[in-house]
């Protein structure tokens, strides 16, 4: 249960009342205090490691631009082909 509270405290998931209770508990229990400090230290180390990781640089070429007229013509041709295929399928299915 204490680990869960520590995690919520670190991730800022507690409301003010819960934070006050957490701090009071940490203040009153030496073991809880040590566990909390250890968890915070661990989080700091992990965040530093994550920030040190470099993302690979990708060389992705830009797509070639095709005029909108060619795109429209190609789309129309594809659509006409689909319509034609559907009509042929309907004719064959009706036979």
mmCIF file with all atom_site columns, C-alpha atoms in Angstrom:
data_model
loop_
_atom_site.group_PDB
_atom_site.id
_atom_site.type_symbol
_atom_site.label_atom_id
_atom_site.label_alt_id
_atom_site.label_comp_id
_atom_site.label_asym_id
_atom_site.label_entity_id
_atom_site.label_seq_id
_atom_site.pdbx_PDB_ins_code
_atom_site.Cartn_x
_atom_site.Cartn_y
_atom_site.Cartn_z
_atom_site.occupancy
_atom_site.B_iso_or_equiv
_atom_site.pdbx_formal_charge
_atom_site.auth_seq_id
_atom_site.auth_comp_id
_atom_site.auth_asym_id
_atom_site.auth_atom_id
_atom_site.pdbx_PDB_model_num
ATOM 1  C CA . UNK A 1 1  ? 0.000   0.000   0.000   1.00 0.00 ? 1  UNK A CA 1
ATOM 2  C CA . UNK A 1 2  ? 2.828   2.370   0.822   1.00 0.00 ? 2  UNK A CA 1
ATOM 3  C CA . UNK A 1 3  ? 4.502   1.769   -2.541  1.00 0.00 ? 3  UNK A CA 1
ATOM 4  C CA . UNK A 1 4  ? 1.242   2.699   -4.238  1.00 0.00 ? 4  UNK A CA 1
ATOM 5  C CA . UNK A 1 5  ? 0.998   5.937   -2.231  1.00 0.00 ? 5  UNK A CA 1
ATOM 6  C CA . UNK A 1 6  ? 4.613   6.788   -3.016  1.00 0.00 ? 6  UNK A CA 1
ATOM 7  C CA . UNK A 1 7  ? 3.946   6.240   -6.710  1.00 0.00 ? 7  UNK A CA 1
ATOM 8  C CA . UNK A 1 8  ? 0.842   8.416   -6.609  1.00 0.00 ? 8  UNK A CA 1
ATOM 9  C CA . UNK A 1 9  ? 2.767   11.123  -4.773  1.00 0.00 ? 9  UNK A CA 1
ATOM 10 C CA . UNK A 1 10 ? 5.608   11.082  -7.308  1.00 0.00 ? 10 UNK A CA 1
ATOM 11 C CA . UNK A 1 11 ? 3.187   11.102  -10.254 1.00 0.00 ? 11 UNK A CA 1
ATOM 12 C CA . UNK A 1 12 ? 1.170   13.953  -8.664  1.00 0.00 ? 12 UNK A CA 1
ATOM 13 C CA . UNK A 1 13 ? -2.018  11.872  -8.504  1.00 0.00 ? 13 UNK A CA 1
ATOM 14 C CA . UNK A 1 14 ? -3.001  12.830  -4.945  1.00 0.00 ? 14 UNK A CA 1
ATOM 15 C CA . UNK A 1 15 ? -5.306  15.659  -3.974  1.00 0.00 ? 15 UNK A CA 1
ATOM 16 C CA . UNK A 1 16 ? -4.135  18.151  -1.325  1.00 0.00 ? 16 UNK A CA 1
ATOM 17 C CA . UNK A 1 17 ? -5.724  16.269  1.571   1.00 0.00 ? 17 UNK A CA 1
ATOM 18 C CA . UNK A 1 18 ? -4.040  13.024  0.481   1.00 0.00 ? 18 UNK A CA 1
ATOM 19 C CA . UNK A 1 19 ? -0.715  14.810  0.042   1.00 0.00 ? 19 UNK A CA 1
ATOM 20 C CA . UNK A 1 20 ? -0.939  16.180  3.576   1.00 0.00 ? 20 UNK A CA 1
ATOM 21 C CA . UNK A 1 21 ? -1.645  12.700  4.973   1.00 0.00 ? 21 UNK A CA 1
ATOM 22 C CA . UNK A 1 22 ? 1.222   11.298  2.937   1.00 0.00 ? 22 UNK A CA 1
ATOM 23 C CA . UNK A 1 23 ? 3.700   13.864  4.235   1.00 0.00 ? 23 UNK A CA 1
ATOM 24 C CA . UNK A 1 24 ? 2.531   13.319  7.817   1.00 0.00 ? 24 UNK A CA 1
ATOM 25 C CA . UNK A 1 25 ? 2.997   9.562   7.424   1.00 0.00 ? 25 UNK A CA 1
ATOM 26 C CA . UNK A 1 26 ? 6.459   9.983   5.944   1.00 0.00 ? 26 UNK A CA 1
ATOM 27 C CA . UNK A 1 27 ? 7.384   12.331  8.762   1.00 0.00 ? 27 UNK A CA 1
ATOM 28 C CA . UNK A 1 28 ? 6.206   9.901   11.459  1.00 0.00 ? 28 UNK A CA 1
ATOM 29 C CA . UNK A 1 29 ? 7.654   6.642   10.060  1.00 0.00 ? 29 UNK A CA 1
ATOM 30 C CA . UNK A 1 30 ? 11.394  6.374   9.418   1.00 0.00 ? 30 UNK A CA 1
ATOM 31 C CA . UNK A 1 31 ? 11.052  3.290   7.205   1.00 0.00 ? 31 UNK A CA 1
ATOM 32 C CA . UNK A 1 32 ? 8.355   4.965   5.093   1.00 0.00 ? 32 UNK A CA 1
ATOM 33 C CA . UNK A 1 33 ? 10.569  8.049   4.780   1.00 0.00 ? 33 UNK A CA 1
ATOM 34 C CA . UNK A 1 34 ? 13.539  5.986   3.577   1.00 0.00 ? 34 UNK A CA 1
ATOM 35 C CA . UNK A 1 35 ? 11.424  4.055   1.092   1.00 0.00 ? 35 UNK A CA 1
ATOM 36 C CA . UNK A 1 36 ? 9.971   7.306   -0.261  1.00 0.00 ? 36 UNK A CA 1
ATOM 37 C CA . UNK A 1 37 ? 13.392  8.922   -0.670  1.00 0.00 ? 37 UNK A CA 1
ATOM 38 C CA . UNK A 1 38 ? 14.686  5.780   -2.374  1.00 0.00 ? 38 UNK A CA 1
ATOM 39 C CA . UNK A 1 39 ? 11.739  5.755   -4.783  1.00 0.00 ? 39 UNK A CA 1
ATOM 40 C CA . UNK A 1 40 ? 12.209  9.430   -5.618  1.00 0.00 ? 40 UNK A CA 1
ATOM 41 C CA . UNK A 1 41 ? 15.926  8.867   -6.232  1.00 0.00 ? 41 UNK A CA 1
ATOM 42 C CA . UNK A 1 42 ? 15.078  5.967   -8.533  1.00 0.00 ? 42 UNK A CA 1
ATOM 43 C CA . UNK A 1 43 ? 12.597  8.113   -10.489 1.00 0.00 ? 43 UNK A CA 1
ATOM 44 C CA . UNK A 1 44 ? 15.223  10.833  -10.890 1.00 0.00 ? 44 UNK A CA 1
ATOM 45 C CA . UNK A 1 45 ? 17.752  8.334   -12.245 1.00 0.00 ? 45 UNK A CA 1
ATOM 46 C CA . UNK A 1 46 ? 15.215  6.857   -14.662 1.00 0.00 ? 46 UNK A CA 1
ATOM 47 C CA . UNK A 1 47 ? 14.153  10.271  -15.961 1.00 0.00 ? 47 UNK A CA 1
ATOM 48 C CA . UNK A 1 48 ? 17.784  11.208  -16.545 1.00 0.00 ? 48 UNK A CA 1
ATOM 49 C CA . UNK A 1 49 ? 18.390  7.974   -18.440 1.00 0.00 ? 49 UNK A CA 1
ATOM 50 C CA . UNK A 1 50 ? 15.352  8.520   -20.595 1.00 0.00 ? 50 UNK A CA 1
ATOM 51 C CA . UNK A 1 51 ? 16.406  12.081  -21.419 1.00 0.00 ? 51 UNK A CA 1
ATOM 52 C CA . UNK A 1 52 ? 19.879  10.828  -22.403 1.00 0.00 ? 52 UNK A CA 1
ATOM 53 C CA . UNK A 1 53 ? 18.501  8.391   -24.972 1.00 0.00 ? 53 UNK A CA 1
ATOM 54 C CA . UNK A 1 54 ? 18.933  9.784   -28.453 1.00 0.00 ? 54 UNK A CA 1
ATOM 55 C CA . UNK A 1 55 ? 16.363  9.125   -31.082 1.00 0.00 ? 55 UNK A CA 1
ATOM 56 C CA . UNK A 1 56 ? 17.744  7.884   -34.388 1.00 0.00 ? 56 UNK A CA 1
ATOM 57 C CA . UNK A 1 57 ? 17.774  10.295  -37.293 1.00 0.00 ? 57 UNK A CA 1
ATOM 58 C CA . UNK A 1 58 ? 15.745  8.960   -40.199 1.00 0.00 ? 58 UNK A CA 1
ATOM 59 C CA . UNK A 1 59 ? 16.386  10.113  -43.738 1.00 0.00 ? 59 UNK A CA 1
ATOM 60 C CA . UNK A 1 60 ? 12.970  9.753   -45.280 1.00 0.00 ? 60 UNK A CA 1
ATOM 61 C CA . UNK A 1 61 ? 12.731  11.349  -48.712 1.00 0.00 ? 61 UNK A CA 1
ATOM 62 C CA . UNK A 1 62 ? 9.866   13.708  -49.350 1.00 0.00 ? 62 UNK A CA 1
ATOM 63 C CA . UNK A 1 63 ? 7.056   12.380  -51.467 1.00 0.00 ? 63 UNK A CA 1
ATOM 64 C CA . UNK A 1 64 ? 6.908   13.722  -54.992 1.00 0.00 ? 64 UNK A CA 1
ATOM 65 C CA . UNK A 1 65 ? 4.063   16.075  -55.579 1.00 0.00 ? 65 UNK A CA 1
ATOM 66 C CA . UNK A 1 66 ? 1.723   15.196  -58.407 1.00 0.00 ? 66 UNK A CA 1
ATOM 67 C CA . UNK A 1 67 ? -0.573  17.857  -59.730 1.00 0.00 ? 67 UNK A CA 1
ATOM 68 C CA . UNK A 1 68 ? -4.091  17.676  -58.398 1.00 0.00 ? 68 UNK A CA 1
ATOM 69 C CA . UNK A 1 69 ? -5.428  17.164  -61.933 1.00 0.00 ? 69 UNK A CA 1
ATOM 70 C CA . UNK A 1 70 ? -3.425  13.941  -62.281 1.00 0.00 ? 70 UNK A CA 1
ATOM 71 C CA . UNK A 1 71 ? -4.623  12.792  -58.862 1.00 0.00 ? 71 UNK A CA 1
ATOM 72 C CA . UNK A 1 72 ? -8.216  13.487  -59.795 1.00 0.00 ? 72 UNK A CA 1
ATOM 73 C CA . UNK A 1 73 ? -7.831  11.707  -63.133 1.00 0.00 ? 73 UNK A CA 1
ATOM 74 C CA . UNK A 1 74 ? -6.257  8.674   -61.474 1.00 0.00 ? 74 UNK A CA 1
ATOM 75 C CA . UNK A 1 75 ? -8.957  8.599   -58.795 1.00 0.00 ? 75 UNK A CA 1
ATOM 76 C CA . UNK A 1 76 ? -11.656 8.826   -61.440 1.00 0.00 ? 76 UNK A CA 1
ATOM 77 C CA . UNK A 1 77 ? -10.063 5.997   -63.421 1.00 0.00 ? 77 UNK A CA 1
ATOM 78 C CA . UNK A 1 78 ? -9.873  3.829   -60.316 1.00 0.00 ? 78 UNK A CA 1
ATOM 79 C CA . UNK A 1 79 ? -13.459 4.641   -59.435 1.00 0.00 ? 79 UNK A CA 1
ATOM 80 C CA . UNK A 1 80 ? -14.631 3.902   -62.972 1.00 0.00 ? 80 UNK A CA 1
ATOM 81 C CA . UNK A 1 81 ? -12.791 0.576   -62.872 1.00 0.00 ? 81 UNK A CA 1
ATOM 82 C CA . UNK A 1 82 ? -14.447 -0.351  -59.582 1.00 0.00 ? 82 UNK A CA 1
ATOM 83 C CA . UNK A 1 83 ? -17.864 0.621   -60.920 1.00 0.00 ? 83 UNK A CA 1
ATOM 84 C CA . UNK A 1 84 ? -17.282 -1.380  -64.086 1.00 0.00 ? 84 UNK A CA 1
ATOM 85 C CA . UNK A 1 85 ? -16.140 -4.424  -62.097 1.00 0.00 ? 85 UNK A CA 1
ATOM 86 C CA . UNK A 1 86 ? -19.212 -4.173  -59.860 1.00 0.00 ? 86 UNK A CA 1
ATOM 87 C CA . UNK A 1 87 ? -21.491 -4.024  -62.887 1.00 0.00 ? 87 UNK A CA 1
ATOM 88 C CA . UNK A 1 88 ? -19.814 -7.068  -64.451 1.00 0.00 ? 88 UNK A CA 1
ATOM 89 C CA . UNK A 1 89 ? -20.135 -8.964  -61.151 1.00 0.00 ? 89 UNK A CA 1
ATOM 90 C CA . UNK A 1 90 ? -23.831 -8.063  -60.952 1.00 0.00 ? 90 UNK A CA 1
ATOM 91 C CA . UNK A 1 91 ? -24.415 -9.182  -64.520 1.00 0.00 ? 91 UNK A CA 1
ATOM 92 C CA . UNK A 1 92 ? -22.604 -12.473 -63.908 1.00 0.00 ? 92 UNK A CA 1
ATOM 93 C CA . UNK A 1 93 ? -24.457 -13.020 -60.641 1.00 0.00 ? 93 UNK A CA 1
ATOM 94 C CA . UNK A 1 94 ? -27.795 -12.432 -62.387 1.00 0.00 ? 94 UNK A CA 1
ATOM 95 C CA . UNK A 1 95 ? -26.992 -14.951 -65.141 1.00 0.00 ? 95 UNK A CA 1
#
